[in-house]
XYZ file of C-alpha atoms in Angstrom:
472
model
C 7.000 -6.995 -6.371
C 5.827 -7.194 -9.772
C 7.488 -6.268 -12.724
C 4.133 -2.920 -13.327
C 4.963 -2.151 -9.427
C 8.383 -1.544 -10.281
C 7.618 0.006 -13.589
C 4.956 2.919 -11.933
C 7.296 3.332 -8.708
C 9.858 4.566 -10.918
C 8.054 6.592 -13.038
C 6.446 8.261 -9.919
C 9.239 9.193 -8.327
C 11.668 9.442 -12.314
C 8.455 11.839 -13.170
C 7.246 13.781 -9.726
C 10.623 13.397 -7.875
C 13.179 14.835 -10.442
C 10.060 16.702 -11.457
C 10.123 18.466 -8.541
C 13.600 18.891 -7.898
C 14.636 20.696 -11.171
C 11.762 23.091 -11.493
C 11.893 23.341 -7.890
C 15.773 24.568 -8.675
C 14.533 26.658 -12.200
C 12.794 28.462 -9.643
C 15.228 30.061 -7.810
C 17.511 30.888 -10.932
C 14.241 33.004 -11.913
C 13.721 35.749 -9.232
C 11.366 37.845 -11.640
C 10.553 40.950 -8.923
C 8.434 43.672 -10.822
C 5.583 46.529 -10.236
C 2.419 44.804 -7.573
C 0.192 47.087 -5.475
C 1.263 50.366 -3.933
C 0.976 49.513 -0.961
C 0.446 45.186 -0.768
C 0.492 42.591 1.061
C 2.660 40.744 -1.387
C 5.137 38.507 -1.630
C 9.173 38.940 -1.430
C 10.204 37.278 -4.116
C 9.413 33.986 -6.485
C 10.244 31.575 -3.937
C 8.629 32.869 -1.711
C 5.084 32.490 -3.026
C 5.647 29.145 -3.968
C 7.140 27.845 -0.870
C 4.054 29.701 0.365
C 1.855 28.399 -2.078
C 3.768 24.598 -1.298
C 3.542 25.207 2.238
C -0.662 25.562 2.378
C -0.707 23.424 -0.250
C 1.634 20.010 1.655
C -0.321 19.790 5.234
C -1.837 17.430 7.406
C -4.401 16.639 4.071
C -1.375 15.404 2.493
C 0.705 14.161 5.489
C -2.826 12.819 7.484
C -5.519 12.740 4.327
C -4.118 11.474 1.737
C -2.823 8.348 3.100
C -6.284 8.004 5.500
C -8.537 8.475 1.797
C -5.741 6.795 -0.022
C -5.617 3.374 3.127
C -10.050 3.411 2.460
C -10.059 2.855 -1.100
C -8.048 0.264 -1.857
C -4.544 1.761 -2.055
C -1.902 1.893 -4.995
C -6.312 2.781 -7.314
C -6.955 6.072 -5.190
C -2.466 6.958 -5.675
C -3.061 6.812 -9.027
C -6.704 8.755 -9.460
C -5.699 11.145 -7.662
C -2.186 11.631 -10.070
C -4.718 12.113 -13.339
C -7.112 14.568 -11.744
C -3.693 16.448 -10.503
C -3.047 16.657 -13.829
C -6.009 16.697 -16.204
C -8.353 19.055 -13.383
C -6.106 21.017 -11.301
C -3.463 22.372 -13.549
C -5.691 24.142 -15.703
C -8.161 25.134 -12.778
C -5.329 26.172 -10.712
C -3.255 28.451 -13.344
C -6.510 30.126 -14.309
C -7.142 31.315 -11.171
C -4.386 32.573 -9.357
C -4.502 34.405 -12.719
C -7.523 35.877 -12.336
C -6.657 36.361 -8.694
C -4.094 38.726 -9.721
C -5.649 40.796 -12.458
C -7.993 41.456 -9.565
C -5.284 42.638 -7.168
C -8.146 42.665 -4.599
C -10.310 40.321 -1.972
C -12.308 37.333 -3.615
C -15.798 38.701 -2.528
C -15.378 41.965 -4.157
C -14.295 40.239 -7.383
C -16.735 37.782 -7.393
C -19.834 40.248 -6.634
C -17.382 42.346 -9.435
C -18.229 39.880 -11.715
C -22.080 38.170 -10.901
C -23.048 40.772 -8.767
C -25.252 39.631 -5.285
C -24.142 35.516 -6.855
C -20.660 36.266 -6.119
C -20.295 37.721 -2.698
C -22.354 35.098 -1.707
C -19.362 33.023 -3.612
C -17.131 34.818 -2.055
C -18.507 33.598 1.289
C -18.969 30.231 1.018
C -15.119 30.140 1.027
C -14.254 32.343 3.285
C -16.666 29.855 5.847
C -15.207 27.125 4.410
C -11.720 27.378 5.253
C -12.972 28.900 8.567
C -14.315 25.547 9.210
C -11.520 23.729 8.051
C -9.144 25.959 10.505
C -11.902 25.109 13.195
C -11.215 20.830 12.673
C -7.873 20.722 11.578
C -6.334 21.991 15.083
C -7.655 18.180 16.352
C -5.290 16.102 14.455
C -2.641 18.646 15.112
C -3.171 18.465 18.667
C -3.258 15.142 18.861
C 0.167 14.946 16.844
C 1.744 17.234 19.718
C -0.096 14.626 22.371
C 1.890 11.817 20.761
C 5.122 13.775 20.448
C 5.045 14.027 23.759
C 4.610 10.260 24.527
C 7.378 9.418 22.089
C 9.794 11.760 23.578
C 8.842 10.295 27.443
C 8.321 6.620 26.517
C 10.553 6.029 23.366
C 8.189 3.108 20.765
C 7.218 1.214 24.335
C 3.718 1.409 23.053
C 4.220 -0.333 19.075
C 2.595 -2.671 20.339
C -0.347 -1.829 21.629
C -0.327 1.513 19.224
C -4.150 0.597 18.833
C -4.728 1.240 22.623
C -2.564 3.844 23.157
C -3.866 5.547 20.396
C -7.631 5.026 21.835
C -6.724 6.147 25.132
C -4.767 9.461 23.523
C -8.298 9.900 21.590
C -9.984 9.550 24.403
C -7.828 12.409 26.815
C -10.061 15.372 25.134
C -9.581 17.772 27.373
C -5.400 17.782 26.694
C -6.210 17.870 22.882
C -8.851 20.829 23.523
C -5.448 22.269 24.884
C -2.940 21.709 22.710
C -5.788 22.321 19.408
C -6.064 26.452 21.332
C -2.193 26.873 21.612
C -2.283 26.009 18.070
C -4.983 28.190 16.620
C -3.048 31.111 18.888
C -0.111 30.444 17.329
C -1.525 30.217 13.206
C -3.398 34.283 14.309
C -0.241 35.583 15.637
C 1.580 34.448 12.065
C -1.450 35.382 10.341
C -1.498 38.648 12.549
C 1.634 39.348 11.063
C 0.438 39.343 7.100
C 1.876 38.068 3.959
C 6.121 38.361 3.339
C 6.726 38.794 8.017
C 3.993 35.950 8.908
C 3.568 33.697 5.894
C 6.083 33.589 3.989
C 8.508 33.489 6.239
C 7.842 30.274 8.445
C 6.789 28.522 4.823
C 11.209 29.160 3.697
C 11.750 27.563 6.848
C 9.073 24.040 7.657
C 9.238 22.871 3.979
C 12.753 22.624 3.540
C 12.746 20.665 6.842
C 8.991 18.908 6.044
C 10.829 17.801 2.090
C 14.040 15.798 4.262
C 12.566 14.560 6.963
C 9.951 12.548 5.153
C 13.232 11.148 2.740
C 15.335 9.478 4.851
C 11.695 8.368 6.161
C 11.079 6.717 3.145
C 14.269 5.089 3.255
C 14.211 3.594 6.027
C 10.380 2.883 5.330
C 12.488 -0.223 2.326
C 14.686 -2.013 5.030
C 11.730 -3.079 7.364
C 11.204 -6.999 6.866
C 8.427 -8.353 4.360
C 7.301 -4.738 3.017
C 8.004 -6.013 -1.030
C 3.547 -6.947 -0.339
C 3.117 -3.953 1.041
C 4.732 -1.343 -1.642
C 2.835 -3.779 -3.722
C -0.424 -2.458 -2.624
C 0.221 1.243 -2.393
C 1.797 0.951 -5.839
C -0.286 -1.227 -7.655
C -3.943 -0.678 -8.497
C -6.558 -2.487 -8.492
C -8.472 -1.714 -11.711
C -11.727 -2.839 -10.701
C -11.997 -0.181 -8.252
C -11.248 2.243 -10.201
C -14.523 1.543 -11.902
C -16.649 3.008 -8.607
C -17.522 6.969 -8.599
C -16.893 7.255 -4.913
C -13.447 6.486 -5.156
C -12.753 9.075 -8.106
C -15.143 11.638 -6.330
C -12.888 11.400 -2.852
C -10.393 11.395 -5.408
C -11.034 14.747 -6.710
C -11.609 16.689 -3.116
C -8.917 15.375 -1.959
C -6.502 16.518 -5.307
C -8.436 20.080 -4.782
C -7.838 19.669 -0.904
C -4.389 19.552 -1.461
C -4.180 22.582 -3.389
C -6.597 24.309 -2.438
C -8.206 24.348 -4.896
C -11.504 25.811 -4.918
C -12.555 28.333 -2.074
C -10.355 30.911 -2.278
C -7.703 29.683 -1.301
C -5.111 30.435 -3.781
C -7.652 33.016 -4.623
C -5.981 35.284 -1.858
C -2.170 34.233 -3.008
C -2.810 35.782 -6.411
C -3.848 38.440 -5.550
C -0.502 39.368 -4.101
C 2.278 38.381 -6.750
C 3.587 39.681 -8.618
C 3.851 41.247 -12.005
C 5.505 40.044 -14.171
C 6.017 36.530 -12.229
C 5.486 33.787 -14.023
C 2.043 32.323 -12.844
C 1.480 29.052 -15.052
C 5.265 27.702 -14.005
C 4.883 28.509 -10.718
C 1.412 26.598 -10.174
C 3.124 23.432 -11.626
C 5.603 23.839 -9.928
C 3.198 24.423 -6.543
C 1.451 21.140 -8.475
C 5.103 18.823 -8.945
C 5.921 19.095 -5.131
C 2.760 18.548 -3.546
C 1.434 14.878 -5.197
C 5.308 13.972 -5.286
C 5.147 15.228 -1.343
C 1.975 13.705 -1.356
C 3.080 9.914 -2.866
C 6.287 9.801 -0.309
C 2.892 10.605 2.125
C 1.583 6.892 2.069
C 4.588 5.985 0.665
C 5.814 6.323 4.828
C 1.895 4.438 6.191
C -0.148 2.662 3.373
C 2.540 0.000 3.322
C 2.904 -1.354 7.229
C -0.916 -0.591 6.880
C -0.961 -3.820 4.612
C 2.669 -5.436 6.617
C 1.139 -5.613 10.371
C -2.125 -6.434 9.100
C -3.917 -3.182 10.871
C -7.437 -1.608 9.779
C -7.862 -0.007 6.485
C -10.691 1.775 7.639
C -10.596 2.825 10.975
C -10.525 7.306 9.581
C -8.148 8.920 11.496
C -5.880 7.563 13.111
C -4.580 5.026 10.178
C -1.343 6.715 10.407
C -1.176 7.436 15.181
C -1.532 2.577 15.090
C 0.393 2.321 11.828
C 3.504 4.712 12.609
C 4.506 3.534 15.766
C 5.225 -0.292 14.335
C 7.037 1.809 11.633
C 9.531 2.726 13.618
C 9.652 0.126 16.139
C 11.184 -2.225 13.506
C 14.074 0.706 12.745
C 17.326 0.563 15.173
C 17.078 4.140 16.466
C 13.555 4.671 15.575
C 12.042 6.426 17.701
C 13.670 9.271 16.829
C 12.623 8.388 13.449
C 9.196 8.912 14.469
C 9.644 12.627 16.533
C 11.188 13.587 13.274
C 8.240 12.149 11.668
C 5.328 13.693 14.309
C 7.549 16.441 14.252
C 7.476 17.441 10.147
C 3.725 16.644 10.178
C 3.429 19.316 12.940
C 5.564 21.692 10.358
C 3.472 20.477 7.206
C -0.479 20.774 9.727
C 0.614 24.596 10.785
C 2.028 26.208 7.360
C -1.724 24.327 5.842
C -3.577 26.813 9.044
C -1.343 29.250 8.362
C -4.014 29.849 4.568
C -6.771 28.376 5.863
C -6.940 31.807 8.545
C -5.511 33.610 5.215
C -8.927 32.857 3.233
C -11.494 31.979 6.548
C -10.658 35.970 7.065
C -10.987 37.548 3.557
C -14.491 38.266 3.481
C -14.045 39.704 7.205
C -11.835 42.350 6.300
C -13.432 42.867 2.701
C -14.112 45.973 0.894
C -17.733 43.630 0.691
C -17.734 42.166 3.775
C -17.556 43.279 7.013
C -14.997 45.174 7.074
C -12.477 44.239 9.458
C -8.866 45.254 10.580
C -6.092 42.381 9.937
C -6.002 42.854 13.175
C -10.418 42.385 14.444
C -10.371 39.654 11.887
C -8.210 37.410 13.130
C -9.720 38.307 16.980
C -13.369 36.919 15.187
C -12.248 34.015 13.671
C -10.038 32.406 16.178
C -12.941 32.307 18.207
C -15.857 30.418 15.502
C -13.880 28.264 15.433
C -12.498 27.366 19.349
C -15.932 27.031 19.535
C -16.180 24.820 16.353
C -13.210 22.684 17.430
C -15.373 21.360 20.451
C -17.606 19.104 18.388
C -14.687 18.359 16.868
C -12.153 17.042 19.093
C -15.181 15.258 21.432
C -17.139 13.720 18.628
C -15.215 11.713 15.980
C -18.484 10.426 14.147
C -18.579 14.681 14.107
C -15.242 14.496 13.272
C -16.117 12.671 10.428
C -19.218 14.314 8.806
C -17.369 17.164 8.637
C -14.112 16.358 7.487
C -16.260 15.393 4.167
C -18.757 17.920 3.591
C -15.851 20.358 4.590
C -12.659 19.103 2.757
C -14.154 17.271 0.012
C -18.172 18.538 -0.322
C -16.604 22.024 0.253
C -13.940 22.184 -2.725
C -15.878 20.873 -5.109
C -19.037 23.073 -4.736
C -16.199 25.861 -4.808
C -14.255 25.212 -7.271
C -17.301 24.471 -9.405
C -18.666 27.426 -9.186
C -15.721 29.485 -9.346
C -15.001 27.806 -12.749
C -17.748 28.611 -13.944
C -17.544 31.730 -13.061
C -13.965 32.289 -15.094
C -14.288 30.025 -17.668
C -17.547 31.374 -18.541
C -17.826 34.508 -17.403
C -14.504 36.159 -17.639
C -13.740 33.965 -20.232
C -11.240 30.676 -20.427
C -9.301 32.454 -24.145
C -9.590 35.421 -22.299
C -7.612 34.431 -18.898
C -4.707 32.783 -21.202
C -3.986 34.881 -23.685
C -4.203 38.119 -21.125
C -3.399 37.132 -17.499
C -0.821 34.712 -17.893
C 0.175 33.585 -21.079
C 2.272 36.649 -22.100
C 4.348 36.098 -18.386
C 4.993 31.948 -18.844
C 7.547 30.729 -20.556
C 5.457 28.660 -22.283
C 3.207 29.380 -24.376
C -0.302 27.084 -23.458
C -2.050 26.178 -26.204
C -5.894 26.504 -26.999
C -7.075 22.411 -25.698
C -6.401 23.899 -21.553
C -8.770 26.091 -22.947
C -11.610 23.652 -23.889
C -10.351 21.855 -20.949
C -11.016 24.876 -18.482
C -14.726 25.971 -19.746
C -15.508 22.402 -20.830
C -13.964 19.253 -19.116
C -14.089 20.356 -15.939
C -17.338 22.189 -15.304
C -18.951 18.410 -16.533
C -16.696 16.187 -14.190
C -16.550 18.725 -11.429
C -20.322 19.049 -11.195
C -20.796 14.736 -11.380
C -18.272 14.399 -8.457
C -20.315 17.279 -5.991
C -23.219 15.172 -7.103
C -21.208 11.957 -6.396
C -19.505 13.200 -3.676
C -23.302 14.381 -1.752
C -25.333 10.780 -2.294
C -22.350 9.357 -0.800
C -23.489 11.065 2.470
C -26.867 9.410 2.130
């Protein structure tokens, strides 16, 4: 590996790895419990909110979508673009969205319509539908993960030398995968029916620590693969020419928003359940840093192997399923580590599915929407998702287009509209000075108003147009 690669790897490890540990420890020692709306279904603790939000962020997006896009766009260039966007764009926008949500304390359709009238209702509905559609195709990957867990348990890694053929065979068994999709949808629906503290927070407190431990163990093991240095170089060191590609930046932006749920109401849905005295600014910094670190760890497990073993980086959703068997086949007790990774991915997928459904049903429960009970809203969402999952599972080309429309363009459009509403109509300065600075350990300056009110909308508008043009 080159000296610059070693330096960048050390920086990523120290800043995001070390930062994650420090911030999580700090959140455990500052467990505030202030007032929330009477009778509301809120988070029981500060760490509960943080872990639930990280659980929403760190799903199949971090462990499957990030490595897939990273391989597609040349490794290191995409990683660097993703990191830059997470710091400059995601941070100010995420703090503002959570603070605005805590201030409003109602579902996003009601809040947005109060702010900008009928256009707010449309925006709120768009946010809910984006997440409901996302929930419909996400389980297509989770279902395949369950199939691979069974395959690995049943046959070890004896398919490593024919991993591409195995993927095509298992992915081609559409009825089996769809059956597991329905299981995932049903399990998620049961958890969300139990609400925030009783369902979402409880399951994420178990899933997230297990996920972190598994990923760290796997990263250590990957370092012992012969010739892995070349793969790490590919993953960490950017191709500077690729950084001039606007489409790559647009997809990195979509991934950065996707990774923290910024834009289509996910942060809003969680923020309205947050303690009134909680330091949500620092809590979101924690969420952002931790999700970034887990994305980097996931990529480290997969992307170097794509390079070392000579796989096609543009194979799409199969990149993980084809590369991982080769990775773990070269390790002692590789089948065990492979099962652990897929279990971690299953945990991550379920945690993200929970948040997607929570936002998806918000329009159904909203007084400005269908006004359904939580139980009825979940049932309606389940039926819609089960039907939409059929073309997502049976047609890979449809899946790829749907992923781009929902996971990139949908996030860009929603994030842009919400930023214009909060930053301009409500006021970026008002959000900072009245909503999150009063409870924040760090007193954020006016520079963050400029970033959110001017820089964020301009960049998001550019990325949105670029992403739409990439469809043609």
